[in-house]
Coordinates of C-alpha atoms in Angstrom, one line a residue:
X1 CA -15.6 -16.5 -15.4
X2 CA -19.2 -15.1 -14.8
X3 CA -20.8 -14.8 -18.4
X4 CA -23.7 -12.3 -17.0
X5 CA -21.1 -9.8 -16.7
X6 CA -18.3 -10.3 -19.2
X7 CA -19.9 -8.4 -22.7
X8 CA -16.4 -6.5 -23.5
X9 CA -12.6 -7.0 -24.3
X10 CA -9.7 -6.4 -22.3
X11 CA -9.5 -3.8 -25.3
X12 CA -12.8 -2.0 -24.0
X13 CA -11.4 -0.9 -21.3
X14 CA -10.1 2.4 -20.8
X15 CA -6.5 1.8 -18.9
X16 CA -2.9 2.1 -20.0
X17 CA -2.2 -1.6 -19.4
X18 CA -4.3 -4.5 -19.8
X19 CA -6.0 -6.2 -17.5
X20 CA -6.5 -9.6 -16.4
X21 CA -9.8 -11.4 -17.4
X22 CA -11.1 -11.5 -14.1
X23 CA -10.0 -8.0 -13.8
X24 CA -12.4 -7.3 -16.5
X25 CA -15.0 -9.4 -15.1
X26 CA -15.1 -7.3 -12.2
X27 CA -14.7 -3.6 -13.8
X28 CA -17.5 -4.8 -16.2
X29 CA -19.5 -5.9 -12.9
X30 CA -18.8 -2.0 -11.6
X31 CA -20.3 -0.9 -14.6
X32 CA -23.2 -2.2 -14.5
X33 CA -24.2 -1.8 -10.4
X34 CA -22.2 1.4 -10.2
X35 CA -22.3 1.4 -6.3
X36 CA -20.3 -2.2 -5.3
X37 CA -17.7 -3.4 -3.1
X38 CA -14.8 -4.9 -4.2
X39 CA -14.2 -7.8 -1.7
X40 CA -10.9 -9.6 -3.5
X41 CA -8.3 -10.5 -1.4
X42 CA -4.7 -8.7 -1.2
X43 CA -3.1 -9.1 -4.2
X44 CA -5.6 -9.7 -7.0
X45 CA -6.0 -5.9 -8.3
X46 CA -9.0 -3.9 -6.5
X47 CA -6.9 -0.7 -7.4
X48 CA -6.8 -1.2 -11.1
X49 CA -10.2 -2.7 -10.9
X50 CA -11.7 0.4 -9.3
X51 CA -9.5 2.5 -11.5
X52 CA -10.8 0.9 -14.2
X53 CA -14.5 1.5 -13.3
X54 CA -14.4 5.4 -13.0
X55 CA -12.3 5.8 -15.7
X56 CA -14.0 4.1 -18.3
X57 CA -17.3 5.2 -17.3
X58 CA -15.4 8.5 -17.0
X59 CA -16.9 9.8 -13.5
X60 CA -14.9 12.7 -12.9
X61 CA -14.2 14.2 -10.7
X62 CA -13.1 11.2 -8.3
X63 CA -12.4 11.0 -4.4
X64 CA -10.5 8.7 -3.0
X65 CA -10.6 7.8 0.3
X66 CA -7.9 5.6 1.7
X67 CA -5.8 5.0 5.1
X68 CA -2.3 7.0 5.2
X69 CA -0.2 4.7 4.5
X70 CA -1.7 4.5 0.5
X71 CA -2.2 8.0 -0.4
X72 CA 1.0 8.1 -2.6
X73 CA 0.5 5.0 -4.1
X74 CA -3.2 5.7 -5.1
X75 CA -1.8 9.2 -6.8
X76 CA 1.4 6.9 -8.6
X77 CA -1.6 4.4 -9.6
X78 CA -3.7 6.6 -11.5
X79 CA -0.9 8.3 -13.3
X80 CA 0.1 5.1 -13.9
X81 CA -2.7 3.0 -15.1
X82 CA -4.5 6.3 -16.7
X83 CA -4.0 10.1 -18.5
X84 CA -5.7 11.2 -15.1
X85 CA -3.7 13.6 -12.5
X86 CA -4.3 13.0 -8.9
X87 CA -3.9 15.5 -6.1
X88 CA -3.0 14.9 -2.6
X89 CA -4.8 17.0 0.0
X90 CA -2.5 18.7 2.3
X91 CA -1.9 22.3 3.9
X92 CA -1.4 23.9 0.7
X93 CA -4.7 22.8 -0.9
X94 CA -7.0 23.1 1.9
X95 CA -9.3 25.8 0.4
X96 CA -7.9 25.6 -3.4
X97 CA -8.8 21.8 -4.4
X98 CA -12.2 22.4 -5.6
X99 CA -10.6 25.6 -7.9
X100 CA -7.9 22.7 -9.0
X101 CA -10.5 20.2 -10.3
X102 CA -13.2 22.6 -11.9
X103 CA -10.1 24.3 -13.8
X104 CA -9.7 20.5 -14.6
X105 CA -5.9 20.7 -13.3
X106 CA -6.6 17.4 -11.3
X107 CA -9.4 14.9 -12.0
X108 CA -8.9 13.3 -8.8
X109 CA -8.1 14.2 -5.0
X110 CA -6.7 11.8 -2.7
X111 CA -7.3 12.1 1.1
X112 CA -7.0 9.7 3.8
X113 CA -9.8 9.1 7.1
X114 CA -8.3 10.9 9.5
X115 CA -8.2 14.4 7.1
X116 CA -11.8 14.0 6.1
X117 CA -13.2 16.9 8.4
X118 CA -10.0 18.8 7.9
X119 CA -10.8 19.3 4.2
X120 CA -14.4 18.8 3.6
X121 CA -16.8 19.8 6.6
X122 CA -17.3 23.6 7.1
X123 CA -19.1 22.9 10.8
X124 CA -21.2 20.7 13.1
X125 CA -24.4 22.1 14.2
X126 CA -25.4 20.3 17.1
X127 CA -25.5 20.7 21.2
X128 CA -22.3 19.0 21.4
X129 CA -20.0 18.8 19.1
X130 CA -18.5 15.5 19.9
X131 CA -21.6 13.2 19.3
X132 CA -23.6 14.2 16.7
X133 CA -25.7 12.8 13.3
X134 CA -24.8 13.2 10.0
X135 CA -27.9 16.1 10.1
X136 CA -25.3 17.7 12.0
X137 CA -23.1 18.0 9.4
X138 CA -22.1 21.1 7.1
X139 CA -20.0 20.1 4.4
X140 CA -17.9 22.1 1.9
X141 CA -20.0 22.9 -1.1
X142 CA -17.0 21.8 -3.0
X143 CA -18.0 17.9 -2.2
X144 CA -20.8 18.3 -5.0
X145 CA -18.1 18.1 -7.2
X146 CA -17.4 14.6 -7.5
X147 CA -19.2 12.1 -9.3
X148 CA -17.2 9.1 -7.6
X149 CA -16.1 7.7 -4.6
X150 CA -13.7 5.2 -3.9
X151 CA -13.4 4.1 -0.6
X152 CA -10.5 2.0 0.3
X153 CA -10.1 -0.3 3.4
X154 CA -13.7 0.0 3.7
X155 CA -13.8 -2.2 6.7
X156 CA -12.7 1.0 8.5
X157 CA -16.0 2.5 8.6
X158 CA -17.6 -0.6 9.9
X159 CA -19.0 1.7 13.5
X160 CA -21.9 4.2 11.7
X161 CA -21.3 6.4 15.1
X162 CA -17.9 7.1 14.0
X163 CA -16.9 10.2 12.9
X164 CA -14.6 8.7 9.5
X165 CA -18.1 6.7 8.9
X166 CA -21.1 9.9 9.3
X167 CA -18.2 11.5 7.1
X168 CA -17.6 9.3 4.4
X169 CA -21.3 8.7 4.1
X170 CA -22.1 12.2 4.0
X171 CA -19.6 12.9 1.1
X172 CA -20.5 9.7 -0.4
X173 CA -24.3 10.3 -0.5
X174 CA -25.7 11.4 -4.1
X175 CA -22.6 10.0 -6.0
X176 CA -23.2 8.0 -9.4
X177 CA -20.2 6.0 -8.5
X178 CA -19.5 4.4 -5.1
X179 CA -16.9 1.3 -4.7
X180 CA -15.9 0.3 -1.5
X181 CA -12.5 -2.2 -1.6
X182 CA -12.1 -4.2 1.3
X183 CA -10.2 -8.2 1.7
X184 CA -12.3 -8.5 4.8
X185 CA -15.4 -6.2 5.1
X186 CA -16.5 -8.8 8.0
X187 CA -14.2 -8.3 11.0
X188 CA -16.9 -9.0 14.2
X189 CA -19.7 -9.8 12.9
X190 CA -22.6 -9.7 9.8
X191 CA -23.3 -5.7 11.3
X192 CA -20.2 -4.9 10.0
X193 CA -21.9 -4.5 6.9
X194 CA -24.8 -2.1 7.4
X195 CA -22.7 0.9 7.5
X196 CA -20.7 0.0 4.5
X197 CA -24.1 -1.0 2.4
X198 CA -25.7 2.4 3.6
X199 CA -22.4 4.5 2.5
X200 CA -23.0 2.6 -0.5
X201 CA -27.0 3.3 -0.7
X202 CA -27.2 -0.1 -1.0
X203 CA -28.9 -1.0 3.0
X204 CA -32.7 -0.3 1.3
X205 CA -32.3 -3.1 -1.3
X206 CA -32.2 -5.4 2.2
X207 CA -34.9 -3.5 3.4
X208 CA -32.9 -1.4 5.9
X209 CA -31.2 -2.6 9.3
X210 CA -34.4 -4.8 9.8
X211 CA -34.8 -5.9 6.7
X212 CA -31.0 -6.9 6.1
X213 CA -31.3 -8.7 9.6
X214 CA -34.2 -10.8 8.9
X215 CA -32.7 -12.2 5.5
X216 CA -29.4 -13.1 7.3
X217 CA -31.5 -15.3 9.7
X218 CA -33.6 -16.4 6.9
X219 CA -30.5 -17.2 4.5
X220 CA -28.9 -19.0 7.4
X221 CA -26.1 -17.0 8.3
X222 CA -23.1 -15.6 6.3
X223 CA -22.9 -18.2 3.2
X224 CA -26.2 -17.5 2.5
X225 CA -26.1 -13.8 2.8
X226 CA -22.9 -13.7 0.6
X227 CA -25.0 -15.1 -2.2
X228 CA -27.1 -12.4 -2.1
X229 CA -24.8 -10.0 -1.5
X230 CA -23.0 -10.8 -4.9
X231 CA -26.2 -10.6 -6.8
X232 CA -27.0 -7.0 -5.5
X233 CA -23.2 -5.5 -5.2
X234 CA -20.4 -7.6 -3.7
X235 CA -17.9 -9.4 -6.3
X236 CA -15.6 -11.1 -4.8
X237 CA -13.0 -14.1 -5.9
X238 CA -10.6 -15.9 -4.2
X239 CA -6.8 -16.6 -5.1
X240 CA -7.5 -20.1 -6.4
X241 CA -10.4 -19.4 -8.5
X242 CA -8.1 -17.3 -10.9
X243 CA -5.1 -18.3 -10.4
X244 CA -4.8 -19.5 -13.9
X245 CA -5.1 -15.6 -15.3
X246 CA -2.3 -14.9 -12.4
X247 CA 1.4 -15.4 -13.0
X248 CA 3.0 -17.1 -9.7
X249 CA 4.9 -13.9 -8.5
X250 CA 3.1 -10.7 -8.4
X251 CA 5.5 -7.7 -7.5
X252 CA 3.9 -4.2 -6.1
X253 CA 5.7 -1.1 -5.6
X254 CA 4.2 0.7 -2.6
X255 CA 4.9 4.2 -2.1
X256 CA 5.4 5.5 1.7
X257 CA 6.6 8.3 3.2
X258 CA 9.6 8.8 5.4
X259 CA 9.1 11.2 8.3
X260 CA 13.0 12.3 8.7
X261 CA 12.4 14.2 5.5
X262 CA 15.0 17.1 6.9
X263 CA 17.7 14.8 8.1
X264 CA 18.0 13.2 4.4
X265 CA 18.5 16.3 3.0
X266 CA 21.1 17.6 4.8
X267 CA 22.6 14.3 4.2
X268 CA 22.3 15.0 0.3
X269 CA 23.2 18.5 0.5
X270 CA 26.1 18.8 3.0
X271 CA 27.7 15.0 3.3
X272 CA 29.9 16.8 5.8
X273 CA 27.5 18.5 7.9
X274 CA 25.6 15.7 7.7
X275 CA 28.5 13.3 9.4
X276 CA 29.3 15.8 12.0
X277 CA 26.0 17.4 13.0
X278 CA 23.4 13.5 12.8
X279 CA 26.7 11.1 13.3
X280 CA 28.4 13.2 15.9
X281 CA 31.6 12.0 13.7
X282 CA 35.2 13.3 15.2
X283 CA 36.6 15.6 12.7
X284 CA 39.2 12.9 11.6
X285 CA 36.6 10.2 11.1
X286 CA 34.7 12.8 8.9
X287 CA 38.4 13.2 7.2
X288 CA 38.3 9.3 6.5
X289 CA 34.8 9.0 5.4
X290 CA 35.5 12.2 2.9
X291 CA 37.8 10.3 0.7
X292 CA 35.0 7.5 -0.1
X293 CA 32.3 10.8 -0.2
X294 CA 30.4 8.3 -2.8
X295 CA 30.3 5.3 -0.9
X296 CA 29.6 6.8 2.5
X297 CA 27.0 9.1 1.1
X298 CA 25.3 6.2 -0.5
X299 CA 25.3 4.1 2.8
X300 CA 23.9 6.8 4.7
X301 CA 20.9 8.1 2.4
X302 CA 19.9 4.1 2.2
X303 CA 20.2 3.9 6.0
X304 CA 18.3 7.0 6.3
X305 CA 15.6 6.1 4.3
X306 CA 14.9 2.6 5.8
X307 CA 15.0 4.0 9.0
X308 CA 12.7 7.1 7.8
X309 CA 10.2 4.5 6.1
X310 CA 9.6 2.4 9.6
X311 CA 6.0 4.0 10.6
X312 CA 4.7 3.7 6.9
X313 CA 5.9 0.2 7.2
X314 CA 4.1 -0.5 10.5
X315 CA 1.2 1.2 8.5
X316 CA 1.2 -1.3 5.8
X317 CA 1.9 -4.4 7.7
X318 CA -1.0 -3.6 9.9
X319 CA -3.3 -2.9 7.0
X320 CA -1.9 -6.3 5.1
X321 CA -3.1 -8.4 8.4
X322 CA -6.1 -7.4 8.2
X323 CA -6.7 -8.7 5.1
X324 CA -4.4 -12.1 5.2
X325 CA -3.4 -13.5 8.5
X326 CA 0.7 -13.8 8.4
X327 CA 3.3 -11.2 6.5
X328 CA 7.0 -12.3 6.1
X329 CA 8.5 -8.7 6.1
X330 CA 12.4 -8.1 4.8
X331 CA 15.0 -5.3 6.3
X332 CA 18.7 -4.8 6.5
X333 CA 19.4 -2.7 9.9
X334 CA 19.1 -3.8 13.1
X335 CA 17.9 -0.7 14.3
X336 CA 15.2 -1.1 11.9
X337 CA 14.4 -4.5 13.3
X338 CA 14.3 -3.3 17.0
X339 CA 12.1 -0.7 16.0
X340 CA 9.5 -2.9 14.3
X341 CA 9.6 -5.2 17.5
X342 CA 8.6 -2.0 19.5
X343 CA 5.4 -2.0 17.4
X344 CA 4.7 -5.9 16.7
X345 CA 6.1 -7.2 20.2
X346 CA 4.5 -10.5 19.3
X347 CA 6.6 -11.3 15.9
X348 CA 9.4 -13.8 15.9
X349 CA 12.7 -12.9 13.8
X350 CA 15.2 -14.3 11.6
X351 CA 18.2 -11.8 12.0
X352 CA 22.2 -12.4 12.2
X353 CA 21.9 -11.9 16.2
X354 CA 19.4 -14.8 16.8
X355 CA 21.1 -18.3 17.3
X356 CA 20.4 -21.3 15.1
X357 CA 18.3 -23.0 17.5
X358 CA 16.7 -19.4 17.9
X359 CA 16.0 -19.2 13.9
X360 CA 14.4 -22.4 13.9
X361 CA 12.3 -22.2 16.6
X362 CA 10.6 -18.5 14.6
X363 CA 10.0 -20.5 11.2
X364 CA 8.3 -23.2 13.2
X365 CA 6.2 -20.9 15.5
X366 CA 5.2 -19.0 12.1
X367 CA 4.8 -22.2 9.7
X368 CA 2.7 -24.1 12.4
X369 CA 1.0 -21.6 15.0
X370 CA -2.0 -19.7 13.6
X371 CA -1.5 -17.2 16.8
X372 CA 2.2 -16.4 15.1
X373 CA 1.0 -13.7 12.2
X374 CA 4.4 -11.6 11.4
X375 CA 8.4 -12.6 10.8
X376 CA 10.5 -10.4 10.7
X377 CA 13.3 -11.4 8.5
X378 CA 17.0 -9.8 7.6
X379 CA 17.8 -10.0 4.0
X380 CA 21.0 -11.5 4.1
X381 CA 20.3 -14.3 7.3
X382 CA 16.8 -15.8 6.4
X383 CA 17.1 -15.0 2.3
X384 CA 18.4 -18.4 1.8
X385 CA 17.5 -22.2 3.0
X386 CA 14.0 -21.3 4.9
X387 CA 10.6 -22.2 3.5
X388 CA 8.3 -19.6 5.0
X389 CA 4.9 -21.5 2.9
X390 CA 2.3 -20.3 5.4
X391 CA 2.3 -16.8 4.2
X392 CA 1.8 -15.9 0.5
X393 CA 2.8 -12.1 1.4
X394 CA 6.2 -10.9 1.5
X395 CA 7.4 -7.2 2.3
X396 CA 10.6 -5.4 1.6
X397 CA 11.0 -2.8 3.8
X398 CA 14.7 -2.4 2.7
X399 CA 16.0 -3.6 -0.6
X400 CA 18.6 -6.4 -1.4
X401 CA 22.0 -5.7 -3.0
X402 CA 21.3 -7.9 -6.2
X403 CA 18.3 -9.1 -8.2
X404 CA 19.2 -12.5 -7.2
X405 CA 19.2 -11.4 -3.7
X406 CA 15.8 -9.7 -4.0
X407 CA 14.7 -13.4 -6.0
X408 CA 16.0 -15.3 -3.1
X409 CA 13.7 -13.5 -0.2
X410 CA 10.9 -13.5 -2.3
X411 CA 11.3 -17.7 -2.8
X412 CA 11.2 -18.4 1.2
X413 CA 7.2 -17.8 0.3
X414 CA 7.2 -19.0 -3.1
X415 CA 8.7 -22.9 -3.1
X416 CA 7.3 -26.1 -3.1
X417 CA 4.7 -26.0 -0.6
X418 CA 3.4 -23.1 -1.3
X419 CA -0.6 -23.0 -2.5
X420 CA -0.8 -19.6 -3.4
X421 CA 0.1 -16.8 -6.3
X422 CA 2.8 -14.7 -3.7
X423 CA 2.4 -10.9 -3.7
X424 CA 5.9 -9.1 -2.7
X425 CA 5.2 -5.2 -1.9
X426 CA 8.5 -2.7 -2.3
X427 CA 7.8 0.1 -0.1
X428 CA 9.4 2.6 -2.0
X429 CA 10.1 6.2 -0.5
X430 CA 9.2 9.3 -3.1
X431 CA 12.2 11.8 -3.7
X432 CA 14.8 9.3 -2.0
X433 CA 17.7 7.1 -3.3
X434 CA 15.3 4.0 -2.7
X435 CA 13.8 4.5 -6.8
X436 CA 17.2 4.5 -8.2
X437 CA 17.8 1.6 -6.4
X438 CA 15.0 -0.7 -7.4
X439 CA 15.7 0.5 -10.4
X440 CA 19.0 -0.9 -10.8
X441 CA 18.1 -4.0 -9.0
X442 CA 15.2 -4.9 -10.9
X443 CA 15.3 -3.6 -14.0
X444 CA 18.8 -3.7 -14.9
X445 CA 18.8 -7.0 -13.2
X446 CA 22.2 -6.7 -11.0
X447 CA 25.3 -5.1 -11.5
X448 CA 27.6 -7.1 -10.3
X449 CA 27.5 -10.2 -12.2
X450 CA 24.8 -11.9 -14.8
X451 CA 22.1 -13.5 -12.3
X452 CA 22.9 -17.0 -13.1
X453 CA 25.7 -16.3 -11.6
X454 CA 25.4 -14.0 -9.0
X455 CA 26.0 -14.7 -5.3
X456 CA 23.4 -14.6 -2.4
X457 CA 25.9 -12.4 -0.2
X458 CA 26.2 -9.0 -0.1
X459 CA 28.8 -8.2 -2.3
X460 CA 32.2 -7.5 -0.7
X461 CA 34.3 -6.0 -3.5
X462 CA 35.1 -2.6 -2.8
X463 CA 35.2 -1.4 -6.3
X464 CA 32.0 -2.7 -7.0
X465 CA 30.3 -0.7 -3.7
X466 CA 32.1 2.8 -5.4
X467 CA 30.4 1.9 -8.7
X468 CA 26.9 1.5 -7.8
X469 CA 27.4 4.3 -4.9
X470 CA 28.8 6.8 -7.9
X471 CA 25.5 5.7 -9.9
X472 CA 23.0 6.0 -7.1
X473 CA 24.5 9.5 -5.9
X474 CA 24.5 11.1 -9.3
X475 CA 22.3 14.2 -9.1
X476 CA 19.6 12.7 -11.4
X477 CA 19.1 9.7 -9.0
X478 CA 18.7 12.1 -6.1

């Protein structure tokens, strides 16, 4: 660890859990240069880190600035890891979030890229409205307000002629407090990095685009620009460098939403309606299905929010490879597979349609061929016997029956073989049965039998499917 920048305890810092030495390396580094980037790689903590910044220096109020996909889990994080509410911009707050924060009702907004002008730009003065500067720009007094910025997936204002870049700089500019998180701020080239060191006031300690171009030729390229990068405001460690502070499984809930919000709950109020009016159910097949209401109300909430949670999925696989280069991603439906091919054409798949010979030839493609970056994998025909070692990030889209189920996937990436701590993100979907679940998977570790002894098949026993449905459906769980 870095003695220049380690002066406090774990105990210093001002979070609900405790960090990871390296964890406080890095919020002490934040500290101290107030306007960084946070370059670690997936799975090593840049949101508790940058939480861990603003909050203990207490710079509020905070903005953070983040692509869709994340917004609820950056608003679960900070309740989470601090006594801090975080709002979500949306419809309803449009004109009222600055009222919300100075009546100290929220100490932090959320928003993503895209909503940026939506929420905080009053008008563009200029000739035409579709190229302009960041002179241009009227913003919302209410932007004074903040004293910090977080800016997540930085790499994503990378072109200073974008519009997500003129206005995160813009809202950005003046603030105490400015960390940018990004795996891979470089995506093309070294140029990717002038707009992200100017959001971060950071491009006139290179001496502007010139200067920072004539010290990248002097240092010799990237190695050499990196060193003096971390000097001035990058940190950045890699996986094996601290992998003594990390245990060897690190599990993530990630919160998305599902976008057939009104179909689940017509299915939670109106089982009935729900089988005749979405499943186009005869009215003696909706007569059978009534006598297991439980069971059949169970299966179809979990089917309906798997299938709901498919674009936020697509979101957060396509943010994930940007930042490693393959993803082993889990699901349960073969609808769900088909649609997930419709948006990653080039993945191979383990499923129960695919032959043997078909099976093997996807773990080869992904173990050996760097062009191979995503399997998709069915929970029940690849969570046993495959070693899946070139990819140290695993995805649930859908959750397994039992713990030792869920402990099964998770090992096809962590086995012998593997060189590499192994992050497994739950995409979890607020307000649906898919909490309760993980909840009784994980936590209660299984229901069905102790895990030593637990199968890795889908339980069959009828009895024991009427149990957990009854549990899962209860009112409190819904």
């Amino acid at each position: 660890m870095n003695s220049e920048y380690v002066n406090m305890g774990e105990n210093d810092i001002n979070l609900k859990v405790r960090p990871y030495p390296y964890q406080v390396e890095c919020i002490q580094y934040g500290l101290e240069k107030k306007r960084l980037m946070i370059g670690d790689p997936p799975g090593l903590g840049k949101t508790i880190e940058s939480i861990g910044i603003i909050n203990t220096a207490n710079a509020f109020p905070s903005l953070v600035i983040c692509p869709s996909a994340l917004k609820v889990n950056w608003q679960r994080e900070w309740e989470r890891f601090t006594d801090h509410k975080a709002l979500i911009l949306d419809n309803h707050t449009r004109t009222s979030w600055p009222y919300l924060l100075q009546m100290k009702i929220f100490d932090v907004v959320v928003v993503n890229y895209e909503s940026l002008r939506k929420f905080f730009v009053w008008g563009i003065e200029a000739e035409n409205p579709k190229s302009f500067r960041l002179k241009d720009v009227v913003f919302c007094p209410g932007v004074a307000l903040f004293k910090s910025v977080i800016i997540d997936e930085s790499h994503k204002v990378k072109d200073s002629t974008s519009q997500q870049a003129i206005f995160t700089k813009g809202i950005a500019n003046g603030k105490e407090y400015i960390i940018l998180l990004s795996g891979t701020p470089l995506v093309n080239n070294a140029a990717d990095l002038i707009p992200q060191l100017s959001i971060m006031d950071r491009l006139k300690d290179f001496g502007g685009v010139a200067g920072f171009a004539a010290l990248f030729a002097a240092q010799g390229g990237l190695k050499g620009i990196g060193e003096v990068l971390r000097k001035k405001c990058l940190i950045r460690r890699e996986k094996e460098t601290v992998l003594k502070d990390l245990p060897p499984k690190t599990r993530v809930q990630l919160f998305v939403d599902i976008d057939n919000r009104e179909e689940y709950n017509v299915a939670i109020e109106d089982i009935e309606k729900y089988l005749i009016e979405y499943k186009k159910c005869t009215n003696y097949e909706v007569a059978r299905k009534m006598r297991m209401k439980a069971l059949v109300r169970f299966m179809n909430l979990r089917s309906l929010a798997a299938r709901g949670k498919v674009k936020g999925a697509v979101d957060v696989v396509r943010l994930l490879l940007e930042s490693t280069s393959k993803v082993i991603l889990f699901c349960s439906y073969h609808e769900v597979v088909d649609e997930l091919y419709r948006h990653f054409p080039d993945a191979v798949s383990v499923t129960g349609r695919d032959s043997v010979q078909e099976k093997q030839a996807a773990v080869d493609a992904f173990q050996n061929d760097p062009n191979t970056h995503l399997i998709i994998c069915s929970i029940k025909a690849a969570g046993v016997g495959l070693t899946l070692t070139a990819s140290s990030t695993v995805v649930f889209l859908e959750m397994a029956w039992t713990y030792a189920d869920c402990l099964q996937a998770e090992d096809r990436a962590h086995r012998i073989g593997a060189k590499d701590n192994v992050t497994c993100y739950y995409l979890l979907a607020p307000n649906t049965i898919d909490a309760a679940l993980y909840t009784i998977v994980y936590k209660k570790k299984g229901m069905a039998q102790s895990l030593m002894a637990c199968s890795d098949e889908v339980p069959t026993d009828q009895k024991w499917f009427e149990e957990l449905a009854e549990e899962l459906t209860h009112p409190s769980n819904l």
